[in-house]
Short mmCIF file of C-alpha atoms in Angstrom, two decimals:
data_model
loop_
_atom_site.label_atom_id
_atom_site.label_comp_id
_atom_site.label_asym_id
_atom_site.label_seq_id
_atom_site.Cartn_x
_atom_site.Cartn_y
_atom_site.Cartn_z
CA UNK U 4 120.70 69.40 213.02
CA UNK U 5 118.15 72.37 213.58
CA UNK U 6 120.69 74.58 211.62
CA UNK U 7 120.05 72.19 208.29
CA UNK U 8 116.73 71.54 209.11
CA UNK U 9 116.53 75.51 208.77
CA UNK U 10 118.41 76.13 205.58
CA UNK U 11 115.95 73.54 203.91
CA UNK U 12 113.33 75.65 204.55
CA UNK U 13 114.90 78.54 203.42
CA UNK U 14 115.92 77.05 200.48
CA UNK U 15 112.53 75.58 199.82
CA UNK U 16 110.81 78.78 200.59
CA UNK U 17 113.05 80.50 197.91
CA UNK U 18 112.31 78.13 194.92
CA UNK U 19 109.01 79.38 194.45
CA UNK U 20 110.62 82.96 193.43
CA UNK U 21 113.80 81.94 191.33
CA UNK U 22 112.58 83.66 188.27
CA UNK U 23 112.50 86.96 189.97
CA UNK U 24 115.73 86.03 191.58
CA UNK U 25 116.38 85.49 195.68
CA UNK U 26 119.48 87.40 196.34
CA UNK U 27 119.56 91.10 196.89
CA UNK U 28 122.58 91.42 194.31
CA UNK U 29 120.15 90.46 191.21
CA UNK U 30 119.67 93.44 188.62
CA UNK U 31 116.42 94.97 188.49
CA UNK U 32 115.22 95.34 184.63
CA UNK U 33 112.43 97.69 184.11
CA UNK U 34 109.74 97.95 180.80
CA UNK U 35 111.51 100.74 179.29
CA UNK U 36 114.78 98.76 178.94
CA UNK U 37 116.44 100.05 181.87
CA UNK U 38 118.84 97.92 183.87
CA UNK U 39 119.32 99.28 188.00
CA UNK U 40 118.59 102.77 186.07
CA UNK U 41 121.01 102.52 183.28
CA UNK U 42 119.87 102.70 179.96
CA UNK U 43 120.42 99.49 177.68
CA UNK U 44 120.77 99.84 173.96
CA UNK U 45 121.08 97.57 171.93
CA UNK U 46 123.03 97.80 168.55
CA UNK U 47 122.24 95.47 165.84
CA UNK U 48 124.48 94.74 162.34
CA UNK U 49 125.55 91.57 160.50
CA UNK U 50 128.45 90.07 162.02
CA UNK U 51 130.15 88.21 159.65
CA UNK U 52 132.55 85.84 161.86
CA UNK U 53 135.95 86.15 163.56
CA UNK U 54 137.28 88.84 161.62
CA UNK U 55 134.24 91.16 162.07
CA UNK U 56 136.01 94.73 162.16
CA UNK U 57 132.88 96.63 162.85
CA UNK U 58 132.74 95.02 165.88
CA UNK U 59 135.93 95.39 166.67
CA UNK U 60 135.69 98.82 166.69
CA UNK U 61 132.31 99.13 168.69
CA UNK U 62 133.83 97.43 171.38
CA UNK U 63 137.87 98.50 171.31
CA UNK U 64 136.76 102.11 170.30
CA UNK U 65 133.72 103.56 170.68
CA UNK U 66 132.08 101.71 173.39
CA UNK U 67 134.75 102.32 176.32
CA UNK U 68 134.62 106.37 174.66
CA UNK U 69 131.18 106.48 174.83
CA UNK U 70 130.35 105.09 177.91
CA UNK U 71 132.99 106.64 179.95
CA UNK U 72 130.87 110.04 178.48
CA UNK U 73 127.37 108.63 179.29
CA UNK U 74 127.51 106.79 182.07
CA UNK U 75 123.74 106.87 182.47
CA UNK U 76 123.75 104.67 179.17
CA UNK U 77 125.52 101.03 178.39
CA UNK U 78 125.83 99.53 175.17
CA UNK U 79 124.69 95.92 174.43
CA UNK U 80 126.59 94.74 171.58
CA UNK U 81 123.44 92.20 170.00
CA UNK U 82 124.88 91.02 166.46
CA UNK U 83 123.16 88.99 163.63
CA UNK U 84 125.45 85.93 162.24
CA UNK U 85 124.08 85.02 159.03
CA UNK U 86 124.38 85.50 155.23
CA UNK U 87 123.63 89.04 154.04
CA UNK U 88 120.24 88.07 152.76
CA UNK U 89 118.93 86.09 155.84
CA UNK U 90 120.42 89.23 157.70
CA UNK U 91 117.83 91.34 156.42
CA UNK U 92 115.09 89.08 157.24
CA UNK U 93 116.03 88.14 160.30
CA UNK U 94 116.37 91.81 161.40
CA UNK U 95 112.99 92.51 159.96
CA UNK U 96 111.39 89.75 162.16
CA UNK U 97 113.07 91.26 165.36
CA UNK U 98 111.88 94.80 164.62
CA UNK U 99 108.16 93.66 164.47
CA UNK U 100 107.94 93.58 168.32
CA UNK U 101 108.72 95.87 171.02
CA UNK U 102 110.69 93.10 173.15
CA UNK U 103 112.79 91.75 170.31
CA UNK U 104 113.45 94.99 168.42
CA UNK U 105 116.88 96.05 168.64
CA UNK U 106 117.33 100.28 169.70
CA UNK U 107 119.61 100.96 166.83
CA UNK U 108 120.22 98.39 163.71
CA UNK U 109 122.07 98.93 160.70
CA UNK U 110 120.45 99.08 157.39
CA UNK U 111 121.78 98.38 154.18
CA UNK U 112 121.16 101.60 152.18
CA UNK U 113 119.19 99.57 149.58
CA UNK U 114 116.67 98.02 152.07
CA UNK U 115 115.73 101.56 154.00
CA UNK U 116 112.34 102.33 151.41
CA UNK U 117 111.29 98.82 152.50
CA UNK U 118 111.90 98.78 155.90
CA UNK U 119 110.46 102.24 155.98
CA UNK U 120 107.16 101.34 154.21
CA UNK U 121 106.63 98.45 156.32
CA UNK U 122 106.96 100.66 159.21
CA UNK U 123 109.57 99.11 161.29
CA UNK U 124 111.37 102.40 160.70
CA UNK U 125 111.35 105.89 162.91
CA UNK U 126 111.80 108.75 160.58
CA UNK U 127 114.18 111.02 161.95
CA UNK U 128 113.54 114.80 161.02
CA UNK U 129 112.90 115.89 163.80
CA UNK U 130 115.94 114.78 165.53
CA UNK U 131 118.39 115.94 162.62
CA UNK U 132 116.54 119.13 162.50
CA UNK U 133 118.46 120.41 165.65
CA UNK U 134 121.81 118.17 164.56
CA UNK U 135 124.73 120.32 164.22
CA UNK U 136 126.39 118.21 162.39
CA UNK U 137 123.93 116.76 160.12
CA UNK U 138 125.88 119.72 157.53
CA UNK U 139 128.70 118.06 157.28
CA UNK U 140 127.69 115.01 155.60
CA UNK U 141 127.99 114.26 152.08
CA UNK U 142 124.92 115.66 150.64
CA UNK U 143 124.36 113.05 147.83
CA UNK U 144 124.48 109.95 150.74
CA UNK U 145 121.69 112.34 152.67
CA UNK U 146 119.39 111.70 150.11
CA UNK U 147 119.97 107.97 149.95
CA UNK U 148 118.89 107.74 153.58
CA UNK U 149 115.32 109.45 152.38
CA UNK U 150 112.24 107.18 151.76
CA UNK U 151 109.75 107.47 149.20
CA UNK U 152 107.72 109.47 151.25
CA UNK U 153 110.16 111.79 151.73
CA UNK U 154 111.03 111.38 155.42
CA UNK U 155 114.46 110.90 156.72
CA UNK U 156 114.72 107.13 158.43
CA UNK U 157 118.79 106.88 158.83
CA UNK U 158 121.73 108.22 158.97
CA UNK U 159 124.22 107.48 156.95
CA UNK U 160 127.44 105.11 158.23
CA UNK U 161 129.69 103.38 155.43
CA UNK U 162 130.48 104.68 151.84
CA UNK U 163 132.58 102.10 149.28
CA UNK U 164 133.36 102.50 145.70
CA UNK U 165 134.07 99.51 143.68
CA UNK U 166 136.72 98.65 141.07
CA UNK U 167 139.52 96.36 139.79
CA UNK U 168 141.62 94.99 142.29
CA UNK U 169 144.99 93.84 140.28
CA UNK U 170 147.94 91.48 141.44
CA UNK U 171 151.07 93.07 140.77
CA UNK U 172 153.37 90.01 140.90
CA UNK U 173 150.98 88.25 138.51
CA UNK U 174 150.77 90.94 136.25
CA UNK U 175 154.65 91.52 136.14
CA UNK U 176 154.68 87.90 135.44
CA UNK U 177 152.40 88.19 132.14
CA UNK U 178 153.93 90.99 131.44
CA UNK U 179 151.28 93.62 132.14
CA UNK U 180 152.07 96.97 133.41
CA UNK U 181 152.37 97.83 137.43
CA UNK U 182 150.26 101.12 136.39
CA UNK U 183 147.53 99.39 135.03
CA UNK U 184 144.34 101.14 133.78
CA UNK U 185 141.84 99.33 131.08
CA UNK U 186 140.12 101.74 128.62
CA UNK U 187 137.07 98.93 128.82
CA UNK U 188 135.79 95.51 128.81
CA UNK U 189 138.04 94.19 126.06
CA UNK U 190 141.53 95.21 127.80
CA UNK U 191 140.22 93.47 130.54
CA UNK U 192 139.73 90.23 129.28
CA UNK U 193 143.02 90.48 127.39
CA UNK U 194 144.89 90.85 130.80
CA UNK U 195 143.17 88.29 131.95
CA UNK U 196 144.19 86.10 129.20
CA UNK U 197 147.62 86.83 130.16
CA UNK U 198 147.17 85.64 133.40
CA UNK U 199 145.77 82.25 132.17
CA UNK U 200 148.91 81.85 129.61
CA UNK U 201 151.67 82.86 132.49
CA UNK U 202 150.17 80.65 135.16
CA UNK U 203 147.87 77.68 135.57
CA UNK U 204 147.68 77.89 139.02
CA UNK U 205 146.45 81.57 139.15
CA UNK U 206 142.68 82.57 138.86
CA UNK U 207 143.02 85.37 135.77
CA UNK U 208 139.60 87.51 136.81
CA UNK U 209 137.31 87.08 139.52
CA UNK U 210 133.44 88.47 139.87
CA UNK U 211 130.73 87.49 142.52
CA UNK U 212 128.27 85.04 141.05
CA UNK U 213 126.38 83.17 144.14
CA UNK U 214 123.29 84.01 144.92
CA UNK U 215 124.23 82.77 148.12
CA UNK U 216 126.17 85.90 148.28
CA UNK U 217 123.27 87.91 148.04
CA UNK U 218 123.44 92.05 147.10
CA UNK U 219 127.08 91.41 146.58
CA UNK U 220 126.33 89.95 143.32
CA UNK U 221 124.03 93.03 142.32
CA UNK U 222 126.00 94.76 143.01
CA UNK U 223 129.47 94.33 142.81
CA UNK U 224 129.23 92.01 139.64
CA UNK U 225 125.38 93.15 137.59
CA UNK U 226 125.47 96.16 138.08
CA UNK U 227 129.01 97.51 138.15
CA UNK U 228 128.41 96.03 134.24
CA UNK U 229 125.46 97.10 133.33
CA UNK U 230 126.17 100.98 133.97
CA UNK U 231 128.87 100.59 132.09
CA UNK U 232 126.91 100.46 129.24
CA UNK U 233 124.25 102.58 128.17
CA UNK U 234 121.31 100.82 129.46
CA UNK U 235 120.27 101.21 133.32
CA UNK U 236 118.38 99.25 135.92
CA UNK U 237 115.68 101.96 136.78
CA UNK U 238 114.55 104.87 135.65
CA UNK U 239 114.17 107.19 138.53
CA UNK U 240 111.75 109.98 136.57
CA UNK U 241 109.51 107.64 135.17
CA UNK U 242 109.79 105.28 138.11
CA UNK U 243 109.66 102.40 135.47
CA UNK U 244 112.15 99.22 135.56
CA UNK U 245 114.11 98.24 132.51
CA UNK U 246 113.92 94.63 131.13
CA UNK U 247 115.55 92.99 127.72
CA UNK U 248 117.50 95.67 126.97
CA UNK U 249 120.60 95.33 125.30
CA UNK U 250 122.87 96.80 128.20
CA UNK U 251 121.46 93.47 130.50
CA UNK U 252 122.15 91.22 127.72
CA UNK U 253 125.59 91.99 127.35
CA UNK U 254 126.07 92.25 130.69
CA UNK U 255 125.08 88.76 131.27
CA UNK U 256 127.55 87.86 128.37
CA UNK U 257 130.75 89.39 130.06
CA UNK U 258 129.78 87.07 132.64
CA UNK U 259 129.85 83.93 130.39
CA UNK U 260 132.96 84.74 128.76
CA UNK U 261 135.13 84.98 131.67
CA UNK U 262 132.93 81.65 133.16
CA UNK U 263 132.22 79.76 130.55
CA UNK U 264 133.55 80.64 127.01
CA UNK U 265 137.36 81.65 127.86
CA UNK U 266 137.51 79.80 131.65
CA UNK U 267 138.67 82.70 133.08
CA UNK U 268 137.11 83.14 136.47
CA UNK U 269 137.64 80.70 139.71
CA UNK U 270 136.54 77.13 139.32
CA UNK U 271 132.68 77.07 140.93
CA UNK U 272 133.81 75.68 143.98
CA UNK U 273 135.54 78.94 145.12
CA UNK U 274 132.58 80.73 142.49
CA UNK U 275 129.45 79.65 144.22
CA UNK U 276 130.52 79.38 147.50
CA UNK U 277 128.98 81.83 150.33
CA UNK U 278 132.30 82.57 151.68
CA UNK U 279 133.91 83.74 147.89
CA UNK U 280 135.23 86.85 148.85
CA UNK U 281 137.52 85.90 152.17
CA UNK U 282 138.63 82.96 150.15
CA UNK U 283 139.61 85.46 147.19
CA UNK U 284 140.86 88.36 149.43
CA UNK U 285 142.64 86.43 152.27
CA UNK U 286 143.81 82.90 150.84
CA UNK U 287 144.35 83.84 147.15
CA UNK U 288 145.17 87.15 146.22
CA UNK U 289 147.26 87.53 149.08
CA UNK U 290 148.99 84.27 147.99
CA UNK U 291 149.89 85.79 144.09
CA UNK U 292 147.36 82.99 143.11
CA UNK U 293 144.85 85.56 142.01
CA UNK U 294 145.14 88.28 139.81
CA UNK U 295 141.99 90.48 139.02
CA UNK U 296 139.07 90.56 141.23
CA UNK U 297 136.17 93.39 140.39
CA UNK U 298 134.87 93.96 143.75
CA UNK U 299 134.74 97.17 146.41
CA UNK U 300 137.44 98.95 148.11
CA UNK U 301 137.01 97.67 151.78
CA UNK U 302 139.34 94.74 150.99
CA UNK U 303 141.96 97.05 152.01
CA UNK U 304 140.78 96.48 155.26
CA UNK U 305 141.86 92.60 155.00
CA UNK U 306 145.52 94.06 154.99
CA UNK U 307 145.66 96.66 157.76
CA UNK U 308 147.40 95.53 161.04
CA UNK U 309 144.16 94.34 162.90
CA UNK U 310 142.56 93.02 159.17
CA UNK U 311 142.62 89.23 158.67
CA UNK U 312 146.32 89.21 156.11
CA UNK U 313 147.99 92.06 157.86
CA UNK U 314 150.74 93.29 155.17
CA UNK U 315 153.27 96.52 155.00
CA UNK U 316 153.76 96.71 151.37
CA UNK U 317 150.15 96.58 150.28
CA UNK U 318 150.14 99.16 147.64
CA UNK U 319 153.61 97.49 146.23
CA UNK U 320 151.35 94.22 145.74
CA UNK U 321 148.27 95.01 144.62
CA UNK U 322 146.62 98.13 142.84
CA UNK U 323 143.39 99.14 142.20
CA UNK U 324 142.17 100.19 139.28
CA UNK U 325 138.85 101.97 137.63
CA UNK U 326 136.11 99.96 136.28
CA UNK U 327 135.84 101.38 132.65
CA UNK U 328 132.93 101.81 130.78
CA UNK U 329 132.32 98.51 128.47
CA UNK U 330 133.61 100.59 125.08
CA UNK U 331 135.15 103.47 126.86
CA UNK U 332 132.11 105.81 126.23
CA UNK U 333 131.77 109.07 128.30
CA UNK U 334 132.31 109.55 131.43
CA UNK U 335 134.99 106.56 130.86
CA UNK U 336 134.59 104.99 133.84
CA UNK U 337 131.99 103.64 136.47
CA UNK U 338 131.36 102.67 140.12
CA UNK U 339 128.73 101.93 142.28
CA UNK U 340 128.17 103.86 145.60
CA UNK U 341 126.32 102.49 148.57
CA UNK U 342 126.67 101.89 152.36
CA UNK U 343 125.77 101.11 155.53
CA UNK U 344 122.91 103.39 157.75
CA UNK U 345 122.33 103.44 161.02
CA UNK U 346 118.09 103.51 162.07
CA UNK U 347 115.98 103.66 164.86
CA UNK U 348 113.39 100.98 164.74
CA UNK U 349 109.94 102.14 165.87
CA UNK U 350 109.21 99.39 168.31
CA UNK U 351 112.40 100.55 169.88
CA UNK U 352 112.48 101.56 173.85
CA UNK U 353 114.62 104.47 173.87
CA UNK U 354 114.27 106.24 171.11
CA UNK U 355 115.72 109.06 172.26
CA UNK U 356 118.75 107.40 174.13
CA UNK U 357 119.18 105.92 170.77
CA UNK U 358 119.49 109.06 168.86
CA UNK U 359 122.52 109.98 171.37
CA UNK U 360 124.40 106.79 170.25
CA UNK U 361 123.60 107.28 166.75
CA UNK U 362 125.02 111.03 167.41
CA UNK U 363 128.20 109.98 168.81
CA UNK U 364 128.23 107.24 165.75
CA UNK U 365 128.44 110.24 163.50
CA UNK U 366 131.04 112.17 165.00
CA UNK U 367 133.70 113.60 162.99
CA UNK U 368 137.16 111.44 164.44
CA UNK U 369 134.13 108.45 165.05
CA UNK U 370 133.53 108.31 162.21
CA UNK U 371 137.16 108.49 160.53
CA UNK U 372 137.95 105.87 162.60
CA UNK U 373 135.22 103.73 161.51
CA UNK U 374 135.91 104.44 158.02
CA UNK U 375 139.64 103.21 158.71
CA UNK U 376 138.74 100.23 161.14
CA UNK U 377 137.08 98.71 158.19
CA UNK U 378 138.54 99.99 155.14
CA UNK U 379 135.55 102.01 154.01
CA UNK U 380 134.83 105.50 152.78
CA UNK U 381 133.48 108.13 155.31
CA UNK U 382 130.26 110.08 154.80
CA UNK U 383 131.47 113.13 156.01
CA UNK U 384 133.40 115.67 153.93
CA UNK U 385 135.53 116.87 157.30
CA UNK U 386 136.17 113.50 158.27
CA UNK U 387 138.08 113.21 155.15
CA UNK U 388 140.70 115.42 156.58
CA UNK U 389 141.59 113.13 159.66
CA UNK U 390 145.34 112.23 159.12
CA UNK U 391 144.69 108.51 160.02
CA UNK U 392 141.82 108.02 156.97
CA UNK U 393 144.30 110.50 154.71
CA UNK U 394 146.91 107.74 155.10
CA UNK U 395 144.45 104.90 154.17
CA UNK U 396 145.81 102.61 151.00
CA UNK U 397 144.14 103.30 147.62
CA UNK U 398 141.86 105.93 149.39
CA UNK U 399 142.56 108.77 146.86
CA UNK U 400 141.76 106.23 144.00
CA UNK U 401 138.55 105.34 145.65
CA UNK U 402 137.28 108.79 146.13
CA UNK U 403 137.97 109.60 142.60
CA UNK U 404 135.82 106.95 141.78
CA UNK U 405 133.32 108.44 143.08
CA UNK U 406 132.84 111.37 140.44
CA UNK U 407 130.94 108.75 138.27
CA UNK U 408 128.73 106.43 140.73
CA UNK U 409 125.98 105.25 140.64
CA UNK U 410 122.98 104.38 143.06
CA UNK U 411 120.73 101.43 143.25
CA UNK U 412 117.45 102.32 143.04
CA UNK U 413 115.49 104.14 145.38
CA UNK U 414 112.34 102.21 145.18
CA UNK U 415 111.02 99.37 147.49
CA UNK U 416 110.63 96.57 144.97
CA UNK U 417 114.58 97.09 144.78
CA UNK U 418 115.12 94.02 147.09
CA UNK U 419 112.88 91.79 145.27
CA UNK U 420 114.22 92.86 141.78
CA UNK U 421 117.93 92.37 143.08
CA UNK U 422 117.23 88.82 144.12
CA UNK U 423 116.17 87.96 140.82
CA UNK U 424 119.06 89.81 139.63
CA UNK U 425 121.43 87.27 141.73
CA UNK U 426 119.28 84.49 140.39
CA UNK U 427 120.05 85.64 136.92
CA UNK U 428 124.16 86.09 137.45
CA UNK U 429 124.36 82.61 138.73
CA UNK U 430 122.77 80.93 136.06
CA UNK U 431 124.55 82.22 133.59
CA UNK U 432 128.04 81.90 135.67
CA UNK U 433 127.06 78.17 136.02
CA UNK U 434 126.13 77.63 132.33
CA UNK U 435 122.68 76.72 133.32
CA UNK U 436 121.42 79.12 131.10
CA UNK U 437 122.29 81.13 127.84
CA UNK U 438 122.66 85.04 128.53
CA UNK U 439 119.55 85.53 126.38
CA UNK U 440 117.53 82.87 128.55
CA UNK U 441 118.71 83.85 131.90
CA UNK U 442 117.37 87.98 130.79
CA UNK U 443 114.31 86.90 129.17
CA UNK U 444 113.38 84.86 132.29
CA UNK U 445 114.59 87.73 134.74
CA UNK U 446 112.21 90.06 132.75
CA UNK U 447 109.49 87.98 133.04
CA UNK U 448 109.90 87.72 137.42
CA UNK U 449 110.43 91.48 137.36
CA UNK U 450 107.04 92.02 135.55
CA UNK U 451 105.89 89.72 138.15
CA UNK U 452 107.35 91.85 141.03
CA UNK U 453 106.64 95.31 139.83
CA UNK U 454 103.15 94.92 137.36
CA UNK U 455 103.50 95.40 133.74
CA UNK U 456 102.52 98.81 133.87
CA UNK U 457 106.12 99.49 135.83
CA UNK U 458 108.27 98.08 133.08
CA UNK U 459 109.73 99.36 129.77
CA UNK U 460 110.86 96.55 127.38
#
């Protein structure tokens, strides 16, 4: 009885100190992030569900390699699940305090000059001053990772190039070549036409639309059309924004042929949903029932062993083509470049142990087999030469693409402008509005966004 009467008290003598825990094997967490004297940092990106392959590859590749090398440093895998644009706000909110800011994050390319001006950013220089291997990277992607002010806040991750994925059971089934290449907008559409007359039950030509798909549909969709023409989004000498010009008219008019006028593109319940491109990449296309989709050469990662449709014959089913220019003007064809960085927040803890991360990030075979793990592009030129990414589907075709890319602007309106630019696609795509409405409307917000005095008409 004295025995229980004693554990009571113990017990009841402990409860005031739970929160600071009672038992001698409870980790000790210090103010500068450290856990027992390890070093936690915490990586932050946009996980975007089961089939995540970045996160696949932090945790089956480069965490076990990294922390088998540091041993004084673990990694705490801390993702963001949510659509691309609440990503970005979302990650903005957590890097506005010191004990919810993540130690590294990855930035969209596009939303660096923002997040740099609001100051959630640490500009690098001084750590890439003493980089080895800071020569090796592709020198045009340096320059994306460079704010306004000229500072260096990230380093650069993912490259993509975008074009026209192509069916090549559906084709052979309208009749089109295997080899396909369109010399511009109209050869498109009259493949697609094809399609429509061969099958009912295929979707001819596919396009992000949704704004609930977010930069996608800037990207991928806007403005893979509109430098195609001869018009473009920003002028980067006279740092002035372009609105109802013919190039965005026209643009906006592609779009409403394939949607509207000639019922080309996917009905509006595949169209405007948030998750368009796995149903297009791993229900459709992989099931003949689609056969063009304009969109960016990661898919390929869909069809690799640990991808979502894992398939052998890949480049016997599909091929991907070059986005032409909309009459076949000079330089022919057109892509747009863009990627993933990865950044040091300023609130961060460890600034430095977070450099070391980003470091082993950017190694040569890391970042091959990053490139590979999710069907993207490297960033650096001797990465190129790893046999694995050599051997990657379609990756000669996508690096050829790159000779004529293009870059979304470097200016920190950019976000603001591209949701409006979304707004704009989806209109028209749902017949809401005329092409001419939906541009005079989207001139009108970007005059709102930027001041008069930053717009040419």
């Amino acid at each position: 009885m004295k025995k229980s009467i004693k554990k009571v008290f113990l017990l009841l003598l402990c409860i005031p100190f739970l929160l600071i825990g009672c038992s001698s094997e409870s980790n000790s967490t210090s103010d500068d992030g450290k856990v027992d004297g390890i070093t936690q940092i915490k990586i932050t990106w946009r996980d975007v569900g089961e089939h995540d392959k970045l996160k696949k590859y932090l945790t089956n590749t480069f965490i076990p390699e990294f922390e088998k090398e540091n041993p004084d440093i673990k990694i705490v895998l801390s993702p963001i699940t949510a659509s691309e644009g609440d990503y970005f706000s979302k990650v903005a909110l957590s890097m506005q305090s010191e004990s919810t800011a993540p130690d590294v994050v990855a930035e969209d390319s596009f939303m660096l000059n923002s997040d740099a001006n609001a100051g959630y950013l640490l500009p690098l220089d001084d750590y890439v001053r003493d980089w080895d291997q800071w020569q090796y990277y592709t020198e045009n992607l340096k320059s994306g990772s460079i704010g306004e002010d000229g500072k260096l806040y990230a380093i650069p991750g993912t490259s993509d190039s975008r074009g026209l994925w192509y069916n090549k059971n559906v084709f052979k089934k309208a009749g089109l070549p295997e080899d396909w290449q369109p010399k511009n907008w109209d050869e498109i559409i009259e493949a697609a036409e094809k399609i429509k007359d061969s099958a009912k039950d295929v979707i001819p030509l596919s396009m992000g639309v949704a704004k609930a798909n977010g930069e996608s549909v800037s990207m991928q969709t806007f403005e893979m059309l509109l430098y195609g023409t001869d018009d473009v989004l920003f002028d980067a000498d006279t740092k002035k924004w372009h609105v109802n010009t013919k190039g965005i008219e026209e643009s906006l008019q592609f779009i409403d042929l394939v949607y509207n006028q000639k019922k080309l593109g996917p009905p509006l319940s595949i169209a405007i949903n948030s998750n368009y491109s796995s149903v297009l990449f791993q229900e459709k296309f992989p099931n003949d029932e689609a056969g063009i989709i304009l969109d960016g050469f990661w898919n390929t990662g869909n069809y690799t062993e640990t991808g979502a449709v894992p398939m052998d014959n890949v480049t016997e089913r599909f091929g991907f083509a070059a986005m032409p220019t909309q009459n076949g003007q000079e330089p022919g064809t057109t892509t747009m470049s863009g990627g993933w960085t990865w950044a040091i927040p300023s609130k961060a803890k460890n600034p430095d142990a977070s450099w070391k991360v980003i470091q082993a990030l950017g190694g040569k075979e890391q970042q091959a087999a990053r490139a590979v793990a999710e069907g993207n592009l490297t960033v650096r030129d001797d990465s190129a030469e790893v046999p694995a990414y050599k051997e990657q589907n379609f990756i000669s075709e996508a690096t050829e693409y790159l000779k004529n890319a293009h870059f979304r602007p470097a200016n920190d309106k950019y976000p603001n402008v591209s949701v409006e630019i979304q707004t704009m696609v989806e209109a028209v795509a749902t017949g809401s509005k005329t092409p001419k409405q939906a541009a005079e409307d989207y001139a009108n917000n970007v005059i709102r966004i930027v001041g008069e005095e930053n717009v040419v008409k």
